[in-house]
Amino acid sequence: MKALSAVSAFRCLGAECADTCCQGWAMQIEPATEERYRKEAPDLLESVTGPAGQRHMKRNPDTDFCVRYEGGLCGIQKQHGEAFLGDACFFYPRILRRAGEMPLMSASLSCPEIARLALREGLLSYQDVPEPPRMPQEMRSYAEPDMDGAAMMALHEALVAWALARPAEEALLDFALFAEHWERDRSAAFTRDTIMTLRSSAPKAEKLAVDAYRLAHCLSVLILASRRKAPPRLERIEQDILEELKVGVNPETFMIENKAQDFSAAQKLEAGWRAHKEVMAPVMSRWLAAQVSASFFPFGGLGAGAYERAVLLALKFAIFRLGLMAHAGKTSEANVDEAARVAQGLSRFMDHLADPALSMALYKDAGWTQLSRLRGLLASG
Ligand code: SF4
């Protein structure tokens, strides 16, 4: 099977983890694992809750940790061994899927160690590895009517490599141009020549002063709409952005409060970012390659079709970059470790949204589903 090099290097940080996956998430338990508990470890049954089809580990209502979390480690693993973990806990942060018949393993930036391996170490190439002895009970399969698994993988790997080889802003525009074209002509190949032709007829960038504020608004609305308190890392990212833009969000109306329509804070933020842009460019390229890999773009991820997925990816990037800009504005610093923190905090929220309908409605309202506006937004950093 193919596996991302970051997955091969990954070792769980356990008690040292800065944002453990054992807190804040309802980790699913599939029927086969619950059945195993029934037969071999009935004491574990009391830790599982939820209706049929949505069974998951209980969480401590005071701490939001899994009830089996013990001093930084998993109590089930400690007492019964890792074979008793449900698939979600056993495989996280690995993401397993099939491209046609070909199994494929990538990883989520929502894990701090994966964020570090991807952004700092740049472990973002695919390798052939033996299939692990345990595979998930259920694995999502991706199939395209006119492509086999090898062809899907070849296109996907070409996009990962493209992301790594140029500024993320440029690669994202290329992805959107290609995705739009490919939806009309499925025989189009992702080659340099195709991209150069598409670039030559791309619409001009349409940038608006209000864009950074609308972006901040999107993030805040998505957090408010989730009806859950933002985890600390996400809350800090949101606060840094709002403070640097000198605005607030009204929790009743969900509106940004910038009554004076003063956009100078965003201009200042953008001007300050220029000092960090060059050094952070490779980190942002790695972020993009990691996201392409994690979502199996252009075949997987949220969004109806390749173009919508490209738009969602570009918007996720714009929010990530705004988070970096806000941190740099606040501290006059930008480095890969802070980028990994921002990437992980956002990924933990944005990569786990179940439905893109609200995001797409917000982005459409801002005009960013049009190529000219998307190009303007990408040019803002
Ligand atoms: S988030 Fe990653 S490093 Fe942290 S506890 Fe979970 S798997 Fe381990």
Short mmCIF file of C-alpha atoms and ligand atoms in Angstrom, two decimals:
data_model
loop_
_atom_site.label_atom_id
_atom_site.label_comp_id
_atom_site.label_asym_id
_atom_site.label_seq_id
_atom_site.Cartn_x
_atom_site.Cartn_y
_atom_site.Cartn_z
CA MET A 1 0.00 0.00 0.00
CA LYS A 2 0.99 3.66 -0.25
CA ALA A 3 1.62 5.63 2.93
CA LEU A 4 2.67 9.21 3.54
CA SER A 5 6.21 9.40 4.96
CA ALA A 6 4.89 11.36 7.97
CA VAL A 7 2.75 8.33 8.87
CA SER A 8 5.75 6.01 8.85
CA ALA A 9 7.66 8.38 11.15
CA PHE A 10 4.73 9.03 13.49
CA ARG A 11 4.89 8.08 17.18
CA CYS A 12 2.11 9.19 19.50
CA LEU A 13 3.30 11.77 22.04
CA GLY A 14 1.07 10.28 24.75
CA ALA A 15 1.23 12.25 27.98
CA GLU A 16 3.47 14.86 26.31
CA CYS A 17 0.85 15.81 23.73
CA ALA A 18 -0.13 19.50 23.76
CA ASP A 19 -3.66 18.87 22.43
CA THR A 20 -4.56 15.24 22.95
CA CYS A 21 -7.17 13.53 20.80
CA CYS A 22 -8.54 11.99 24.03
CA GLN A 23 -10.22 15.33 24.85
CA GLY A 24 -13.14 16.97 23.09
CA TRP A 25 -14.00 14.21 20.65
CA ALA A 26 -16.57 11.45 20.82
CA MET A 27 -14.43 8.61 19.49
CA GLN A 28 -16.57 6.09 17.64
CA ILE A 29 -16.82 2.45 18.61
CA GLU A 30 -17.80 0.15 15.75
CA PRO A 31 -20.10 -2.87 16.35
CA ALA A 32 -17.29 -5.47 16.12
CA THR A 33 -15.31 -3.77 18.91
CA GLU A 34 -18.37 -3.46 21.15
CA GLU A 35 -19.07 -7.13 20.55
CA ARG A 36 -15.51 -7.92 21.59
CA TYR A 37 -16.04 -5.95 24.81
CA ARG A 38 -19.23 -7.93 25.45
CA LYS A 39 -17.39 -11.24 25.11
CA GLU A 40 -13.90 -10.51 26.42
CA ALA A 41 -13.92 -7.31 28.51
CA PRO A 42 -17.46 -6.52 29.78
CA ASP A 43 -16.05 -3.85 32.12
CA LEU A 44 -15.47 -1.69 29.03
CA LEU A 45 -19.15 -1.69 28.02
CA GLU A 46 -20.02 0.95 30.61
CA SER A 47 -17.63 3.37 28.83
CA VAL A 48 -19.60 3.21 25.57
CA THR A 49 -22.68 5.29 24.89
CA GLY A 50 -24.90 6.58 22.07
CA PRO A 51 -27.66 5.16 19.86
CA ALA A 52 -27.05 2.24 17.48
CA GLY A 53 -24.88 3.32 14.57
CA GLN A 54 -23.40 6.20 16.60
CA ARG A 55 -21.81 4.36 19.51
CA HIS A 56 -18.86 6.18 20.98
CA MET A 57 -16.67 6.47 24.07
CA LYS A 58 -18.18 8.41 26.98
CA ARG A 59 -16.51 11.65 28.03
CA ASN A 60 -16.10 13.09 31.49
CA PRO A 61 -18.53 16.07 31.53
CA ASP A 62 -16.17 18.08 33.78
CA THR A 63 -12.96 17.63 31.80
CA ASP A 64 -14.29 16.59 28.35
CA PHE A 65 -11.69 13.82 28.36
CA CYS A 66 -12.51 10.24 27.41
CA VAL A 67 -13.59 8.41 30.59
CA ARG A 68 -10.75 5.94 30.03
CA TYR A 69 -8.07 8.63 29.88
CA GLU A 70 -5.65 8.07 32.76
CA GLY A 71 -2.80 10.47 33.50
CA GLY A 72 -2.03 11.27 29.89
CA LEU A 73 -2.48 7.75 28.59
CA CYS A 74 -5.28 5.51 27.35
CA GLY A 75 -6.61 3.29 30.15
CA ILE A 76 -7.98 0.70 27.72
CA GLN A 77 -4.62 0.32 26.03
CA LYS A 78 -2.89 0.11 29.41
CA GLN A 79 -5.22 -2.50 30.91
CA HIS A 80 -6.33 -4.56 27.90
CA GLY A 81 -3.86 -3.79 25.11
CA GLU A 82 -4.28 -1.84 21.89
CA ALA A 83 -6.30 -4.65 20.27
CA PHE A 84 -9.23 -3.43 22.41
CA LEU A 85 -9.20 0.07 20.97
CA GLY A 86 -11.95 0.94 18.53
CA ASP A 87 -10.82 1.75 15.00
CA ALA A 88 -11.13 5.51 15.51
CA CYS A 89 -8.72 5.46 18.48
CA PHE A 90 -6.45 2.75 17.04
CA PHE A 91 -5.86 4.45 13.71
CA TYR A 92 -6.01 8.15 14.58
CA PRO A 93 -4.30 10.30 13.26
CA ARG A 94 -3.87 7.96 10.29
CA ILE A 95 -6.49 8.17 7.54
CA LEU A 96 -7.02 4.97 5.60
CA ARG A 97 -8.96 4.78 2.39
CA ARG A 98 -8.92 3.04 -0.95
CA ALA A 99 -8.27 4.58 -4.35
CA GLY A 100 -10.02 1.99 -6.49
CA GLU A 101 -8.57 -1.21 -5.05
CA MET A 102 -5.39 0.44 -3.78
CA PRO A 103 -5.19 1.02 0.00
CA LEU A 104 -3.72 4.36 0.93
CA MET A 105 -2.70 5.91 4.24
CA SER A 106 -2.30 9.63 4.98
CA ALA A 107 -2.71 11.56 8.22
CA SER A 108 -4.56 14.43 9.81
CA LEU A 109 -2.95 17.73 10.75
CA SER A 110 -5.31 17.82 13.72
CA CYS A 111 -2.69 15.77 15.60
CA PRO A 112 0.16 18.00 16.90
CA GLU A 113 2.82 15.42 16.08
CA ILE A 114 1.61 15.00 12.50
CA ALA A 115 1.51 18.80 12.15
CA ARG A 116 5.14 18.91 13.31
CA LEU A 117 6.27 16.07 11.03
CA ALA A 118 4.53 17.63 8.05
CA LEU A 119 5.36 21.30 8.54
CA ARG A 120 8.75 21.10 10.24
CA GLU A 121 10.19 17.87 8.83
CA GLY A 122 8.39 18.03 5.48
CA LEU A 123 7.65 14.29 5.44
CA LEU A 124 5.13 14.54 2.65
CA SER A 125 5.97 11.98 0.00
CA TYR A 126 4.23 8.66 -0.53
CA GLN A 127 6.12 5.42 -0.04
CA ASP A 128 5.24 1.79 -0.74
CA VAL A 129 4.79 0.03 2.62
CA PRO A 130 3.48 -3.40 3.63
CA GLU A 131 -0.19 -3.50 4.58
CA PRO A 132 -0.49 -3.37 8.40
CA PRO A 133 -1.84 -6.49 10.17
CA ARG A 134 -4.94 -4.56 11.30
CA MET A 135 -7.10 -2.63 8.87
CA PRO A 136 -10.25 -0.64 9.73
CA GLN A 137 -13.59 -2.47 9.72
CA GLU A 138 -14.85 0.14 7.30
CA MET A 139 -12.73 1.96 4.77
CA ARG A 140 -13.97 4.61 2.40
CA SER A 141 -13.39 3.66 -1.22
CA TYR A 142 -12.99 6.26 -3.93
CA ALA A 143 -13.86 5.30 -7.48
CA GLU A 144 -14.00 7.35 -10.64
CA PRO A 145 -15.84 6.05 -13.69
CA ASP A 146 -12.96 6.79 -16.06
CA MET A 147 -9.91 6.13 -13.84
CA ASP A 148 -8.43 3.15 -12.04
CA GLY A 149 -6.72 3.39 -8.63
CA ALA A 150 -3.24 3.85 -10.13
CA ALA A 151 -4.42 6.76 -12.30
CA MET A 152 -6.19 8.39 -9.35
CA MET A 153 -3.08 8.01 -7.23
CA ALA A 154 -0.87 9.44 -10.01
CA LEU A 155 -3.02 12.59 -10.25
CA HIS A 156 -3.20 12.94 -6.47
CA GLU A 157 0.59 12.57 -6.08
CA ALA A 158 1.15 15.09 -8.89
CA LEU A 159 -0.92 17.62 -6.92
CA VAL A 160 1.03 16.96 -3.70
CA ALA A 161 4.29 17.49 -5.60
CA TRP A 162 2.90 20.63 -7.29
CA ALA A 163 1.97 22.06 -3.90
CA LEU A 164 5.46 21.44 -2.52
CA ALA A 165 7.22 23.04 -5.48
CA ARG A 166 5.73 26.55 -5.42
CA PRO A 167 4.04 29.13 -3.17
CA ALA A 168 0.75 27.80 -1.80
CA GLU A 169 -1.17 30.78 -3.22
CA GLU A 170 0.02 29.95 -6.74
CA ALA A 171 -0.63 26.21 -6.37
CA LEU A 172 -4.14 26.82 -5.02
CA LEU A 173 -5.07 29.02 -7.93
CA ASP A 174 -3.72 26.31 -10.28
CA PHE A 175 -5.83 23.71 -8.47
CA ALA A 176 -8.97 25.81 -8.83
CA LEU A 177 -8.27 26.49 -12.51
CA PHE A 178 -7.57 22.83 -13.19
CA ALA A 179 -10.56 21.59 -11.17
CA GLU A 180 -12.94 23.89 -13.03
CA HIS A 181 -11.50 22.79 -16.39
CA TRP A 182 -11.41 19.09 -15.42
CA GLU A 183 -15.07 19.12 -14.44
CA ARG A 184 -15.85 20.11 -18.03
CA ASP A 185 -13.21 17.93 -19.71
CA ARG A 186 -12.44 14.72 -17.85
CA SER A 187 -9.72 13.82 -20.33
CA ALA A 188 -7.63 16.86 -19.27
CA ALA A 189 -4.24 15.89 -17.81
CA PHE A 190 -2.62 17.77 -14.95
CA THR A 191 0.55 18.86 -16.75
CA ARG A 192 2.65 22.00 -16.74
CA ASP A 193 1.39 22.84 -20.25
CA THR A 194 -2.25 22.50 -19.19
CA ILE A 195 -1.68 24.73 -16.18
CA MET A 196 0.20 27.38 -18.19
CA THR A 197 -2.65 27.50 -20.72
CA LEU A 198 -5.25 27.78 -17.96
CA ARG A 199 -3.24 30.50 -16.20
CA SER A 200 -3.09 32.55 -19.39
CA SER A 201 -6.87 32.80 -19.54
CA ALA A 202 -7.49 33.12 -15.79
CA PRO A 203 -9.65 36.08 -14.73
CA LYS A 204 -7.95 39.07 -13.11
CA ALA A 205 -7.68 39.16 -9.32
CA GLU A 206 -10.49 41.06 -7.64
CA LYS A 207 -9.37 42.00 -4.15
CA LEU A 208 -11.53 43.87 -1.64
CA ALA A 209 -10.43 45.70 1.52
CA VAL A 210 -13.10 43.90 3.48
CA ASP A 211 -11.80 40.38 2.66
CA ALA A 212 -9.78 39.77 5.84
CA TYR A 213 -12.81 40.83 7.92
CA ARG A 214 -15.13 38.52 6.02
CA LEU A 215 -12.65 35.71 6.49
CA ALA A 216 -12.54 36.34 10.24
CA HIS A 217 -16.33 36.47 10.21
CA CYS A 218 -16.51 33.08 8.47
CA LEU A 219 -14.30 31.47 11.09
CA SER A 220 -16.26 32.98 13.99
CA VAL A 221 -19.63 32.04 12.50
CA LEU A 222 -18.48 28.46 11.94
CA ILE A 223 -17.32 28.27 15.55
CA LEU A 224 -20.55 29.82 16.87
CA ALA A 225 -22.65 27.54 14.66
CA SER A 226 -20.89 24.47 16.05
CA ARG A 227 -22.60 25.34 19.39
CA ARG A 228 -19.59 24.14 21.30
CA LYS A 229 -17.02 26.12 23.20
CA ALA A 230 -13.96 26.48 21.01
CA PRO A 231 -11.02 24.41 22.30
CA PRO A 232 -8.22 26.58 23.75
CA ARG A 233 -5.96 26.49 20.69
CA LEU A 234 -8.77 27.44 18.34
CA GLU A 235 -10.00 30.14 20.70
CA ARG A 236 -6.52 31.67 20.77
CA ILE A 237 -6.28 31.67 16.97
CA GLU A 238 -9.70 33.34 16.66
CA GLN A 239 -8.88 35.89 19.36
CA ASP A 240 -5.52 36.77 17.77
CA ILE A 241 -7.26 37.36 14.43
CA LEU A 242 -10.08 39.50 15.87
CA GLU A 243 -7.70 41.51 18.06
CA GLU A 244 -5.28 42.19 15.21
CA LEU A 245 -8.17 43.26 12.96
CA LYS A 246 -9.54 45.31 15.89
CA VAL A 247 -13.05 43.92 15.58
CA GLY A 248 -15.41 41.76 17.58
CA VAL A 249 -18.17 39.33 16.67
CA ASN A 250 -21.61 39.81 18.18
CA PRO A 251 -22.64 36.36 19.48
CA GLU A 252 -26.34 37.27 19.15
CA THR A 253 -26.35 38.52 15.57
CA PHE A 254 -23.20 36.65 14.39
CA MET A 255 -22.11 39.96 12.79
CA ILE A 256 -18.63 41.49 12.77
CA GLU A 257 -18.58 44.77 14.69
CA ASN A 258 -16.59 47.21 12.62
CA LYS A 259 -18.98 50.14 12.62
CA ALA A 260 -16.44 52.67 11.39
CA GLN A 261 -15.76 50.49 8.33
CA ASP A 262 -12.10 51.06 9.05
CA PHE A 263 -9.98 48.52 7.18
CA SER A 264 -6.57 49.95 8.09
CA ALA A 265 -5.81 47.17 10.62
CA ALA A 266 -5.95 44.56 7.83
CA GLN A 267 -3.68 46.68 5.64
CA LYS A 268 -1.22 46.98 8.53
CA LEU A 269 -1.34 43.25 9.15
CA GLU A 270 -0.67 42.53 5.49
CA ALA A 271 2.21 45.02 5.38
CA GLY A 272 3.78 43.46 8.50
CA TRP A 273 3.43 39.95 7.04
CA ARG A 274 5.71 40.87 4.11
CA ALA A 275 8.70 40.63 6.48
CA HIS A 276 7.84 36.97 7.21
CA LYS A 277 6.34 35.88 3.92
CA GLU A 278 9.49 34.52 2.32
CA VAL A 279 10.60 32.46 5.29
CA MET A 280 7.09 31.10 5.82
CA ALA A 281 6.45 30.25 2.15
CA PRO A 282 7.89 26.69 2.35
CA VAL A 283 5.92 26.05 5.54
CA MET A 284 2.69 27.12 3.83
CA SER A 285 3.53 24.91 0.83
CA ARG A 286 3.95 21.98 3.21
CA TRP A 287 0.64 22.82 4.84
CA LEU A 288 -1.01 22.66 1.44
CA ALA A 289 0.67 19.38 0.49
CA ALA A 290 -0.42 17.90 3.84
CA GLN A 291 -4.01 19.05 3.31
CA VAL A 292 -4.09 17.71 -0.25
CA SER A 293 -2.86 14.38 1.11
CA ALA A 294 -5.21 14.30 4.12
CA SER A 295 -8.29 14.97 2.00
CA PHE A 296 -7.18 12.87 -1.01
CA PHE A 297 -7.79 15.91 -3.19
CA PRO A 298 -9.20 16.14 -5.86
CA PHE A 299 -11.23 12.98 -5.19
CA GLY A 300 -11.96 13.29 -1.49
CA GLY A 301 -12.80 15.85 1.13
CA LEU A 302 -15.88 17.96 1.61
CA GLY A 303 -17.45 19.65 -1.38
CA ALA A 304 -19.53 18.56 -4.34
CA GLY A 305 -17.00 18.08 -7.10
CA ALA A 306 -13.36 19.01 -7.63
CA TYR A 307 -13.92 22.75 -8.07
CA GLU A 308 -15.89 23.12 -4.83
CA ARG A 309 -13.21 21.11 -3.02
CA ALA A 310 -10.53 23.40 -4.48
CA VAL A 311 -12.46 26.45 -3.23
CA LEU A 312 -12.84 24.94 0.26
CA LEU A 313 -9.11 24.13 0.31
CA ALA A 314 -8.21 27.67 -0.74
CA LEU A 315 -10.47 29.17 1.92
CA LYS A 316 -9.03 26.88 4.57
CA PHE A 317 -5.62 28.12 3.50
CA ALA A 318 -6.70 31.77 3.63
CA ILE A 319 -7.92 31.28 7.22
CA PHE A 320 -4.69 29.45 8.15
CA ARG A 321 -2.60 32.25 6.64
CA LEU A 322 -4.69 34.88 8.43
CA GLY A 323 -4.00 33.00 11.68
CA LEU A 324 -0.27 33.13 10.94
CA MET A 325 -0.46 36.82 10.04
CA ALA A 326 -2.32 37.61 13.25
CA HIS A 327 0.24 35.77 15.35
CA ALA A 328 3.08 37.57 13.54
CA GLY A 329 1.27 40.90 14.01
CA LYS A 330 0.93 40.26 17.72
CA THR A 331 4.43 38.96 18.43
CA SER A 332 6.51 40.20 15.45
CA GLU A 333 7.47 36.55 15.02
CA ALA A 334 6.67 33.80 12.56
CA ASN A 335 8.18 30.36 12.77
CA VAL A 336 7.40 26.78 11.88
CA ASP A 337 6.45 25.74 15.42
CA GLU A 338 3.81 28.47 15.67
CA ALA A 339 2.63 27.56 12.19
CA ALA A 340 2.22 23.94 13.31
CA ARG A 341 0.20 25.14 16.33
CA VAL A 342 -2.10 27.24 14.13
CA ALA A 343 -2.40 24.48 11.51
CA GLN A 344 -3.25 21.89 14.15
CA GLY A 345 -5.72 24.07 16.03
CA LEU A 346 -7.61 24.97 12.86
CA SER A 347 -7.47 21.46 11.46
CA ARG A 348 -8.95 20.03 14.63
CA PHE A 349 -12.01 22.17 13.99
CA MET A 350 -12.22 22.75 10.24
CA ASP A 351 -11.18 19.30 9.00
CA HIS A 352 -13.80 17.66 11.15
CA LEU A 353 -16.81 19.71 10.08
CA ALA A 354 -19.34 17.18 8.88
CA ASP A 355 -21.10 19.36 6.34
CA PRO A 356 -19.68 22.08 4.07
CA ALA A 357 -23.09 23.73 3.43
CA LEU A 358 -22.61 26.64 5.86
CA SER A 359 -18.97 27.24 4.81
CA MET A 360 -19.92 27.23 1.14
CA ALA A 361 -22.85 29.59 1.75
CA LEU A 362 -20.55 32.04 3.59
CA TYR A 363 -17.82 31.82 0.94
CA LYS A 364 -20.35 32.21 -1.86
CA ASP A 365 -21.84 35.26 -0.17
CA ALA A 366 -18.35 36.82 -0.08
CA GLY A 367 -17.91 36.05 -3.79
CA TRP A 368 -15.00 33.64 -3.24
CA THR A 369 -16.56 30.83 -5.25
CA GLN A 370 -15.78 32.96 -8.35
CA LEU A 371 -12.24 32.60 -9.66
CA SER A 372 -11.58 36.33 -9.82
CA ARG A 373 -12.51 36.84 -6.16
CA LEU A 374 -10.70 33.68 -5.08
CA ARG A 375 -7.60 34.92 -6.87
CA GLY A 376 -7.95 38.30 -5.15
CA LEU A 377 -8.21 36.62 -1.75
CA LEU A 378 -5.16 34.42 -2.37
CA ALA A 379 -3.21 37.53 -3.47
CA SER A 380 -3.96 39.27 -0.15
CA GLY A 381 -1.18 37.71 1.93
S1 SF4 B 1 -3.23 13.99 19.15
FE1 SF4 B 1 -1.65 12.70 18.17
S2 SF4 B 1 0.18 12.81 19.47
FE2 SF4 B 1 -1.57 13.64 20.64
S3 SF4 B 1 -2.33 11.90 21.87
FE3 SF4 B 1 -3.53 11.92 19.94
S4 SF4 B 1 -2.41 10.61 18.48
FE4 SF4 B 1 -1.01 11.04 20.20
#
